[in-house]
Amino acid sequence: MAKLLITGGAGFIGSHTCVLLLEAGHQLVVFDDFRNSSPEALKRVEELSGRRLELVAGDLRDPGSLGRVFGSGPYASGGGIDAVIHFAGLKAVGESVAQPLLYWDVNVGGTRLLLEAMAAAGCRTLVFSSSATLYGYPAQVPIPETAPIQPINPYGHSKAAAEQLLADLAASEPGWRIARLRYFNPVGAHPSGRLGEDPQGLPNNLFPFLTQVAVGRRSELQVFGSDWPTPDGTGVRDYIHVMDLAEGHRAALELLLAEEPQLLTLNLGSGQGHSVLELVKAFELASAKAVPYRLVGRRPGDAAITVADPSLALERLGWRTQRSLADICRDGWAWQAANPQGYRG
Ligand code: NAD
Ligand code: UDP
C-alpha cells in the first residue's frame, strides 16, 4: 500500500477518488484550500470508507504549505509520499477568459511548484488531471490521444501548458512516472447519495444545472443550440460517471507504481456520445421529475460533438467505463435530492 498525496482531494472528482483509494488500503494526505469545495466532503469520504485521512489545508502556490506535506516545517505531515494525484486546479472556462492570469498562476504555476516540491523530496510519481478541452474543435470523432492539441480558451491553454511541462520534465531526467489523464465529461455521484458535485453559484456545466432544475433551485434549463450537425440538433458529449473516472485513477496509479518509469497519456471517456436532449430525457426517467427546458442559441466556444476514443486506456489499464447514462442519472439525482443545497445544506 502506498502513501499518496491527493491535491484537490475535497473537490468533485478528488473526493470520489479518495473513497476508492482508502477502500483499496492506501494512506492519504489531502491537500486543498477549499476554494471550490467543503471540508464536509472529506468527513463523508471518511464515513463512506470507514478510514481516516490526513488533511493539510493550503494553497498550491504557497511553497510553505507544500513543504508541510513533503516533510519540512513545524506542522509537517511526516513526508514519505510515494505518489501524487494532482486534481487541484481551476476549471471554469468563462472565468478563465475573464481571469487568464489566475488560471496560468494556479494551473501552471501551482503545478510547477508541486513538481519542484516533489523533486526535492525524491517523489517522482504523478497522476495529472488533464482534459478533453485540449482537443478544441476536434477534426475527427471519436478522438484519439494523437489528435492535435488545439485549445480554444485560457483554461485549455493552461492545461496544455501543464501537460507540456510534464512532458519536458519526463524527458529531462529518467525516473519520472507520469500519467496525463484527459477526462471527457465527468458527471454523476457516489451511489450512496452522500458525495456529489457541488458547484458554487450558477453551474457552468450541463449536468449540475439539470439536477438543480429538477430539485427546484432553478426554473429551467437553457439548451445551447438546436442546430448543431447532430441527430437531434443539440450538442453531443461523452459523459463519464465519476466513479468510473475514480477507478481510472486507481488503475493508472497502480500501473505507474508497478511498471518502469514512463509518460502515459490517456483519454478517460466511455466512447459513447449523448445529446443534451438525450441526457434530459434519461434524467427525467431516472428522477421521475419533469425538467423544463428552452432551446436557445449556441454558446460561444462549444464544439458540436466530443467523444473519446478510449481504446488506449483499455489496452494499457484494462479499464473501461462500467456505468450507463441511466446509472449516471440515478446516482446524480440521489445526491441532489438528498442534498438540495449541496454540502452547505
Ligand atoms: P473541483 O473544483 O471540484 O476540485 C478542485 C479542488 O482543488 C477543489 O477542492 C479546490 O478547492 C481545490 N483547489 C483549487 N485551487 C487550489 C489551490 N490553488 N490550492 C489548493 N487547492 C486548490 O474540480 P473537479 O471537477 O474535481 O476537477 C478536478 C481536476 O480535474 C481539475 O484540475 C480540473 O481542471 C480537471 N478536470 C475537470 C473536469 C470536470 O468537468 N469536472 C473535466 C476535465 C478536467
Ligand atoms: N449545455 C447546455 N446548457 C447548459 C450547459 C451546457 O445546453 O446550461 C450544453 C453544452 O452546449 C454542451 C453540453 O451541454 O453541448 C455539455 O456542456 P458542459 O458545459 O457540461 O461541458 P463541456 O463539454 O462544454 O465541457
Short mmCIF file of C-alpha atoms and ligand atoms in Angstrom, two decimals:
data_model
loop_
_atom_site.label_atom_id
_atom_site.label_comp_id
_atom_site.label_asym_id
_atom_site.label_seq_id
_atom_site.Cartn_x
_atom_site.Cartn_y
_atom_site.Cartn_z
CA MET A 1 0.00 0.00 0.00
CA ALA A 2 1.23 3.48 -0.80
CA LYS A 3 1.19 6.85 0.94
CA LEU A 4 -0.47 9.22 -1.51
CA LEU A 5 -0.84 12.97 -1.73
CA ILE A 6 -4.17 13.97 -3.24
CA THR A 7 -4.20 17.65 -4.18
CA GLY A 8 -7.74 18.96 -4.63
CA GLY A 9 -8.97 15.87 -2.80
CA ALA A 10 -12.00 17.68 -1.37
CA GLY A 11 -13.31 18.54 -4.85
CA PHE A 12 -15.79 16.69 -7.03
CA ILE A 13 -13.52 14.13 -8.70
CA GLY A 14 -10.95 14.08 -5.90
CA SER A 15 -13.44 13.18 -3.15
CA HIS A 16 -14.85 10.22 -5.10
CA THR A 17 -11.34 9.01 -5.90
CA CYS A 18 -10.33 9.30 -2.22
CA VAL A 19 -13.10 6.88 -1.23
CA LEU A 20 -11.83 4.24 -3.67
CA LEU A 21 -8.19 4.73 -2.66
CA LEU A 22 -8.97 4.45 1.05
CA GLU A 23 -11.05 1.34 0.36
CA ALA A 24 -8.05 -0.07 -1.54
CA GLY A 25 -5.97 0.38 1.64
CA HIS A 26 -3.81 3.38 0.66
CA GLN A 27 -2.80 6.04 3.18
CA LEU A 28 -3.93 9.51 2.07
CA VAL A 29 -2.81 13.08 2.67
CA VAL A 30 -5.32 15.52 1.14
CA PHE A 31 -4.09 18.99 0.25
CA ASP A 32 -6.78 21.57 -0.53
CA ASP A 33 -7.57 25.21 0.19
CA PHE A 34 -11.34 24.62 -0.13
CA ARG A 35 -11.77 27.50 -2.56
CA ASN A 36 -14.22 25.36 -4.51
CA SER A 37 -15.09 22.63 -2.03
CA SER A 38 -16.08 21.92 1.55
CA PRO A 39 -14.41 20.07 4.45
CA GLU A 40 -17.75 18.29 4.82
CA ALA A 41 -16.91 16.27 1.67
CA LEU A 42 -13.83 14.87 3.41
CA LYS A 43 -15.84 13.94 6.52
CA ARG A 44 -18.15 11.98 4.26
CA VAL A 45 -15.20 10.34 2.48
CA GLU A 46 -14.05 9.05 5.87
CA GLU A 47 -17.56 7.94 6.78
CA LEU A 48 -18.07 6.05 3.50
CA SER A 49 -14.67 4.35 3.51
CA GLY A 50 -14.57 3.74 7.26
CA ARG A 51 -10.99 5.09 7.26
CA ARG A 52 -9.26 8.30 8.28
CA LEU A 53 -7.23 10.60 6.06
CA GLU A 54 -4.80 13.36 6.86
CA LEU A 55 -5.63 16.93 5.78
CA VAL A 56 -3.15 19.70 5.03
CA ALA A 57 -5.07 22.89 4.24
CA GLY A 58 -3.22 25.28 1.96
CA ASP A 59 -2.81 26.91 -1.43
CA LEU A 60 -0.68 25.14 -4.03
CA ARG A 61 1.06 28.41 -4.73
CA ASP A 62 2.36 28.63 -1.18
CA PRO A 63 5.65 26.67 -1.04
CA GLY A 64 5.46 26.64 2.76
CA SER A 65 2.18 24.72 2.67
CA LEU A 66 3.52 22.21 0.17
CA GLY A 67 6.67 21.90 2.28
CA ARG A 68 4.49 20.74 5.20
CA VAL A 69 3.18 17.93 3.04
CA PHE A 70 6.61 16.80 1.94
CA GLY A 71 8.01 16.79 5.42
CA SER A 72 9.50 20.14 6.41
CA GLY A 73 8.32 22.83 8.83
CA PRO A 74 6.69 22.68 12.26
CA TYR A 75 3.42 21.05 11.17
CA ALA A 76 4.95 18.62 8.67
CA SER A 77 2.89 15.57 7.75
CA GLY A 78 5.94 13.34 8.03
CA GLY A 79 6.76 13.20 4.31
CA GLY A 80 7.30 9.79 2.75
CA ILE A 81 4.86 10.44 -0.08
CA ASP A 82 5.11 7.66 -2.69
CA ALA A 83 2.94 9.27 -5.36
CA VAL A 84 0.73 12.28 -6.04
CA ILE A 85 -2.65 12.62 -7.74
CA HIS A 86 -2.93 16.25 -8.75
CA PHE A 87 -6.58 17.33 -9.02
CA ALA A 88 -6.20 20.85 -7.57
CA GLY A 89 -6.87 23.48 -10.19
CA LEU A 90 -9.38 25.86 -11.65
CA LYS A 91 -11.80 24.62 -14.30
CA ALA A 92 -14.36 27.24 -15.33
CA VAL A 93 -13.96 28.27 -18.96
CA GLY A 94 -15.78 31.60 -18.63
CA GLU A 95 -13.81 32.58 -15.54
CA SER A 96 -10.58 31.69 -17.36
CA VAL A 97 -11.46 34.12 -20.16
CA ALA A 98 -12.02 36.89 -17.58
CA GLN A 99 -9.01 35.98 -15.38
CA PRO A 100 -6.28 34.35 -17.51
CA LEU A 101 -3.51 35.35 -15.10
CA LEU A 102 -5.24 33.49 -12.28
CA TYR A 103 -5.63 30.37 -14.42
CA TRP A 104 -1.98 30.38 -15.50
CA ASP A 105 -0.93 31.05 -11.92
CA VAL A 106 -2.88 28.16 -10.35
CA ASN A 107 -2.95 25.59 -13.16
CA VAL A 108 0.57 26.12 -14.49
CA GLY A 109 2.44 27.93 -11.70
CA GLY A 110 0.82 25.77 -9.00
CA THR A 111 1.71 22.61 -10.92
CA ARG A 112 5.32 23.79 -11.30
CA LEU A 113 5.63 24.42 -7.56
CA LEU A 114 4.19 21.00 -6.82
CA LEU A 115 6.72 19.39 -9.17
CA GLU A 116 9.56 21.28 -7.51
CA ALA A 117 8.43 20.08 -4.08
CA MET A 118 8.12 16.52 -5.39
CA ALA A 119 11.58 16.60 -6.99
CA ALA A 120 13.13 17.99 -3.80
CA ALA A 121 11.52 15.19 -1.79
CA GLY A 122 12.51 12.49 -4.32
CA CYS A 123 8.89 11.72 -5.21
CA ARG A 124 8.61 11.24 -8.98
CA THR A 125 5.24 9.56 -9.49
CA LEU A 126 2.30 11.71 -10.57
CA VAL A 127 -1.20 11.31 -11.97
CA PHE A 128 -2.34 14.59 -13.52
CA SER A 129 -5.89 15.82 -14.23
CA SER A 130 -5.97 16.87 -17.84
CA SER A 131 -8.97 17.47 -20.03
CA ALA A 132 -10.56 16.78 -23.40
CA THR A 133 -10.77 20.56 -23.69
CA LEU A 134 -7.23 20.27 -25.13
CA TYR A 135 -8.69 18.96 -28.36
CA GLY A 136 -10.65 22.17 -29.04
CA TYR A 137 -12.84 21.69 -32.11
CA PRO A 138 -11.85 18.11 -32.92
CA ALA A 139 -11.29 17.25 -36.58
CA GLN A 140 -12.32 13.62 -36.01
CA VAL A 141 -14.52 11.78 -33.51
CA PRO A 142 -14.01 9.55 -31.62
CA ILE A 143 -10.90 11.47 -30.62
CA PRO A 144 -7.63 9.52 -30.17
CA GLU A 145 -4.81 10.77 -27.90
CA THR A 146 -2.79 11.53 -31.05
CA ALA A 147 -5.27 14.23 -32.17
CA PRO A 148 -3.81 17.73 -32.36
CA ILE A 149 -3.69 19.78 -29.15
CA GLN A 150 -5.50 22.99 -30.06
CA PRO A 151 -7.24 24.50 -27.02
CA ILE A 152 -9.55 27.44 -27.61
CA ASN A 153 -9.70 29.22 -24.23
CA PRO A 154 -7.33 30.14 -21.38
CA TYR A 155 -8.43 27.16 -19.28
CA GLY A 156 -7.46 24.84 -22.13
CA HIS A 157 -4.22 26.73 -22.71
CA SER A 158 -3.29 26.31 -19.05
CA LYS A 159 -3.95 22.54 -19.17
CA ALA A 160 -1.95 22.24 -22.42
CA ALA A 161 0.95 24.14 -20.82
CA ALA A 162 0.89 21.93 -17.73
CA GLU A 163 0.85 18.82 -19.95
CA GLN A 164 3.87 20.20 -21.85
CA LEU A 165 5.68 20.93 -18.61
CA LEU A 166 5.17 17.31 -17.56
CA ALA A 167 6.48 16.04 -20.92
CA ASP A 168 9.55 18.31 -20.65
CA LEU A 169 10.21 17.11 -17.12
CA ALA A 170 9.85 13.43 -18.06
CA ALA A 171 12.30 13.99 -20.92
CA SER A 172 14.80 15.84 -18.73
CA GLU A 173 15.68 13.02 -16.36
CA PRO A 174 14.83 9.36 -16.09
CA GLY A 175 12.80 8.23 -13.14
CA TRP A 176 9.58 10.20 -13.57
CA ARG A 177 6.42 8.14 -13.74
CA ILE A 178 3.67 10.42 -15.02
CA ALA A 179 0.13 9.82 -16.25
CA ARG A 180 -1.71 12.62 -18.00
CA LEU A 181 -5.40 11.67 -17.90
CA ARG A 182 -7.66 13.55 -20.29
CA TYR A 183 -11.17 13.44 -18.87
CA PHE A 184 -14.21 13.83 -21.08
CA ASN A 185 -17.41 14.96 -19.23
CA PRO A 186 -17.36 13.79 -15.59
CA VAL A 187 -20.87 13.60 -14.09
CA GLY A 188 -22.95 11.55 -11.67
CA ALA A 189 -22.21 10.95 -8.00
CA HIS A 190 -21.33 8.32 -5.41
CA PRO A 191 -24.19 5.77 -5.36
CA SER A 192 -24.74 6.42 -1.63
CA GLY A 193 -26.03 9.93 -2.35
CA ARG A 194 -23.51 11.25 0.23
CA LEU A 195 -20.93 12.66 -2.23
CA GLY A 196 -21.51 14.62 -5.42
CA GLU A 197 -20.82 17.74 -7.41
CA ASP A 198 -21.44 20.97 -5.51
CA PRO A 199 -20.72 23.95 -7.76
CA GLN A 200 -20.64 27.40 -6.20
CA GLY A 201 -23.09 29.85 -7.78
CA LEU A 202 -24.55 29.29 -11.22
CA PRO A 203 -23.35 25.94 -12.60
CA ASN A 204 -21.37 26.23 -15.85
CA ASN A 205 -21.92 22.63 -16.81
CA LEU A 206 -24.98 20.87 -18.07
CA PHE A 207 -25.38 18.06 -15.53
CA PRO A 208 -25.35 20.09 -12.29
CA PHE A 209 -27.62 22.66 -13.93
CA LEU A 210 -30.05 19.90 -14.85
CA THR A 211 -30.08 18.43 -11.33
CA GLN A 212 -30.60 21.89 -9.81
CA VAL A 213 -33.60 22.49 -12.09
CA ALA A 214 -35.02 19.09 -11.10
CA VAL A 215 -34.65 19.88 -7.38
CA GLY A 216 -36.29 23.28 -7.80
CA ARG A 217 -33.27 25.55 -7.34
CA ARG A 218 -33.52 26.86 -10.93
CA SER A 219 -36.62 27.36 -13.05
CA GLU A 220 -35.46 25.99 -16.41
CA LEU A 221 -32.53 24.66 -18.35
CA GLN A 222 -31.29 26.54 -21.37
CA VAL A 223 -30.20 24.21 -24.14
CA PHE A 224 -27.37 25.88 -26.02
CA GLY A 225 -28.02 25.32 -29.70
CA SER A 226 -30.54 23.12 -31.55
CA ASP A 227 -28.96 23.48 -34.98
CA TRP A 228 -25.75 21.51 -34.46
CA PRO A 229 -24.94 18.85 -37.08
CA THR A 230 -26.09 16.08 -34.71
CA PRO A 231 -29.11 13.72 -34.88
CA ASP A 232 -31.39 15.97 -32.78
CA GLY A 233 -29.52 19.25 -33.31
CA THR A 234 -28.19 19.51 -29.73
CA GLY A 235 -24.55 19.09 -28.68
CA VAL A 236 -23.15 15.60 -28.17
CA ARG A 237 -20.74 14.73 -25.35
CA ASP A 238 -19.08 11.72 -23.78
CA TYR A 239 -20.47 11.65 -20.21
CA ILE A 240 -18.45 9.57 -17.77
CA HIS A 241 -19.67 8.51 -14.32
CA VAL A 242 -17.38 9.96 -11.67
CA MET A 243 -16.95 6.51 -10.07
CA ASP A 244 -15.71 5.12 -13.40
CA LEU A 245 -13.32 8.05 -13.54
CA ALA A 246 -12.17 7.36 -9.98
CA GLU A 247 -11.47 3.74 -10.96
CA GLY A 248 -9.43 5.01 -13.92
CA HIS A 249 -7.21 6.94 -11.49
CA ARG A 250 -6.67 3.93 -9.29
CA ALA A 251 -5.74 1.83 -12.34
CA ALA A 252 -3.34 4.49 -13.67
CA LEU A 253 -1.68 4.86 -10.29
CA GLU A 254 -1.23 1.11 -9.90
CA LEU A 255 0.30 0.89 -13.37
CA LEU A 256 2.77 3.70 -12.66
CA LEU A 257 3.83 2.12 -9.38
CA ALA A 258 4.27 -1.32 -11.00
CA GLU A 259 5.94 -0.51 -14.32
CA GLU A 260 9.14 1.16 -15.45
CA PRO A 261 9.22 4.98 -15.40
CA GLN A 262 7.18 6.40 -18.27
CA LEU A 263 4.98 9.21 -19.52
CA LEU A 264 1.49 7.87 -20.11
CA THR A 265 -1.23 9.91 -21.83
CA LEU A 266 -4.76 8.52 -21.83
CA ASN A 267 -8.28 9.58 -22.66
CA LEU A 268 -10.78 8.65 -19.96
CA GLY A 269 -14.20 8.52 -21.55
CA SER A 270 -16.89 5.99 -22.41
CA GLY A 271 -16.60 6.20 -26.19
CA GLN A 272 -20.37 6.85 -26.32
CA GLY A 273 -21.91 10.18 -27.28
CA HIS A 274 -25.20 11.52 -25.92
CA SER A 275 -27.01 14.70 -26.91
CA VAL A 276 -28.26 17.31 -24.45
CA LEU A 277 -31.85 16.24 -25.08
CA GLU A 278 -31.00 12.55 -24.62
CA LEU A 279 -29.47 13.40 -21.25
CA VAL A 280 -32.54 15.43 -20.26
CA LYS A 281 -34.85 12.50 -21.16
CA ALA A 282 -32.69 9.95 -19.34
CA PHE A 283 -32.62 12.21 -16.28
CA GLU A 284 -36.40 12.70 -16.31
CA LEU A 285 -36.83 8.94 -16.41
CA ALA A 286 -34.40 8.30 -13.56
CA SER A 287 -35.72 11.08 -11.33
CA ALA A 288 -39.42 10.95 -12.21
CA LYS A 289 -39.16 14.77 -12.38
CA ALA A 290 -40.01 16.95 -15.36
CA VAL A 291 -37.12 19.20 -16.38
CA PRO A 292 -38.40 22.34 -18.11
CA TYR A 293 -36.02 23.46 -20.82
CA ARG A 294 -35.81 26.09 -23.53
CA LEU A 295 -33.85 25.89 -26.77
CA VAL A 296 -31.63 28.96 -27.09
CA GLY A 297 -28.69 29.99 -29.28
CA ARG A 298 -25.33 28.26 -29.35
CA ARG A 299 -22.82 29.00 -26.58
CA PRO A 300 -19.62 30.53 -28.00
CA GLY A 301 -16.69 28.13 -27.98
CA ASP A 302 -18.75 24.91 -27.97
CA ALA A 303 -17.97 22.03 -30.32
CA ALA A 304 -20.79 20.01 -31.90
CA ILE A 305 -19.53 16.57 -30.86
CA THR A 306 -16.82 15.49 -28.43
CA VAL A 307 -16.44 11.76 -27.87
CA ALA A 308 -13.38 9.85 -26.64
CA ASP A 309 -11.61 7.01 -28.31
CA PRO A 310 -10.92 5.19 -25.00
CA SER A 311 -9.20 2.14 -26.55
CA LEU A 312 -5.72 3.03 -25.28
CA ALA A 313 -6.97 3.16 -21.68
CA LEU A 314 -8.44 -0.31 -22.16
CA GLU A 315 -5.19 -1.59 -23.64
CA ARG A 316 -2.85 -0.04 -21.04
CA LEU A 317 -5.00 -0.12 -17.89
CA GLY A 318 -7.55 -2.83 -18.62
CA TRP A 319 -10.03 -0.07 -17.76
CA ARG A 320 -13.30 0.82 -19.41
CA THR A 321 -16.41 2.53 -18.14
CA GLN A 322 -18.91 0.21 -16.46
CA ARG A 323 -21.77 2.60 -15.73
CA SER A 324 -24.53 3.70 -18.13
CA LEU A 325 -26.25 7.03 -18.69
CA ALA A 326 -29.14 5.68 -16.59
CA ASP A 327 -26.70 4.94 -13.71
CA ILE A 328 -25.28 8.46 -14.02
CA CYS A 329 -28.75 9.98 -13.79
CA ARG A 330 -29.89 7.76 -10.92
CA ASP A 331 -26.80 8.48 -8.80
CA GLY A 332 -26.70 12.17 -9.69
CA TRP A 333 -30.33 12.52 -8.69
CA ALA A 334 -29.84 10.58 -5.42
CA TRP A 335 -27.12 13.09 -4.47
CA GLN A 336 -29.05 16.21 -5.48
CA ALA A 337 -32.34 15.06 -3.93
CA ALA A 338 -30.68 14.27 -0.58
CA ASN A 339 -28.52 17.44 -0.65
CA PRO A 340 -30.55 20.14 -2.41
CA GLN A 341 -28.12 22.85 -1.28
CA GLY A 342 -25.02 20.69 -1.65
CA TYR A 343 -22.67 20.32 1.33
CA ARG A 344 -23.75 23.65 2.76
CA GLY A 345 -27.31 22.49 3.30
P1 NAD B 1 -13.24 20.86 -8.17
O1 NAD B 1 -13.20 22.33 -8.28
O2 NAD B 1 -14.44 20.21 -7.60
O3 NAD B 1 -11.96 20.33 -7.38
C1 NAD B 1 -10.71 21.01 -7.42
C2 NAD B 1 -10.23 21.12 -5.98
O4 NAD B 1 -8.97 21.83 -5.99
C3 NAD B 1 -11.19 21.93 -5.08
O5 NAD B 1 -11.38 21.22 -3.88
C4 NAD B 1 -10.45 23.24 -4.86
O6 NAD B 1 -10.77 23.81 -3.60
C5 NAD B 1 -9.00 22.80 -4.96
N1 NAD B 1 -8.09 23.88 -5.37
C6 NAD B 1 -8.21 24.70 -6.43
N2 NAD B 1 -7.17 25.55 -6.47
C7 NAD B 1 -6.37 25.25 -5.43
C8 NAD B 1 -5.15 25.77 -4.95
N3 NAD B 1 -4.53 26.81 -5.55
N4 NAD B 1 -4.59 25.23 -3.85
C9 NAD B 1 -5.19 24.20 -3.21
N5 NAD B 1 -6.37 23.66 -3.62
C10 NAD B 1 -6.94 24.18 -4.72
O7 NAD B 1 -12.96 20.29 -9.66
P2 NAD B 1 -13.07 18.81 -10.22
O8 NAD B 1 -14.22 18.76 -11.15
O9 NAD B 1 -12.96 17.81 -9.13
O10 NAD B 1 -11.75 18.79 -11.12
C11 NAD B 1 -10.53 18.26 -10.66
C12 NAD B 1 -9.49 18.44 -11.75
O11 NAD B 1 -9.93 17.80 -12.95
C13 NAD B 1 -9.20 19.89 -12.12
O12 NAD B 1 -7.81 20.04 -12.33
C14 NAD B 1 -9.97 20.09 -13.41
O13 NAD B 1 -9.39 21.07 -14.23
C15 NAD B 1 -9.86 18.71 -14.03
N6 NAD B 1 -10.98 18.41 -14.97
C16 NAD B 1 -12.27 18.52 -14.54
C17 NAD B 1 -13.32 18.28 -15.43
C18 NAD B 1 -14.75 18.44 -15.00
O14 NAD B 1 -15.62 18.60 -15.87
N7 NAD B 1 -15.09 18.35 -13.71
C19 NAD B 1 -13.03 17.90 -16.75
C20 NAD B 1 -11.70 17.77 -17.14
C21 NAD B 1 -10.68 18.03 -16.24
N1 UDP B 2 -25.12 22.86 -22.25
C1 UDP B 2 -26.44 23.32 -22.33
N2 UDP B 2 -26.92 24.07 -21.29
C2 UDP B 2 -26.19 24.37 -20.17
C3 UDP B 2 -24.85 23.89 -20.11
C4 UDP B 2 -24.36 23.14 -21.17
O1 UDP B 2 -27.13 23.07 -23.31
O2 UDP B 2 -26.68 25.07 -19.27
C5 UDP B 2 -24.61 22.02 -23.34
C6 UDP B 2 -23.32 22.50 -23.99
O3 UDP B 2 -23.62 23.38 -25.05
C7 UDP B 2 -22.69 21.17 -24.44
C8 UDP B 2 -23.14 20.17 -23.38
O4 UDP B 2 -24.29 20.75 -22.77
O5 UDP B 2 -23.23 20.77 -25.68
C9 UDP B 2 -22.09 19.90 -22.30
O6 UDP B 2 -21.64 21.15 -21.77
P1 UDP B 2 -20.79 21.24 -20.44
O7 UDP B 2 -20.57 22.69 -20.14
O8 UDP B 2 -21.41 20.41 -19.38
O9 UDP B 2 -19.41 20.53 -20.81
P2 UDP B 2 -18.33 20.87 -21.96
O10 UDP B 2 -18.39 19.70 -22.91
O11 UDP B 2 -18.66 22.15 -22.59
O12 UDP B 2 -17.04 20.89 -21.21
#
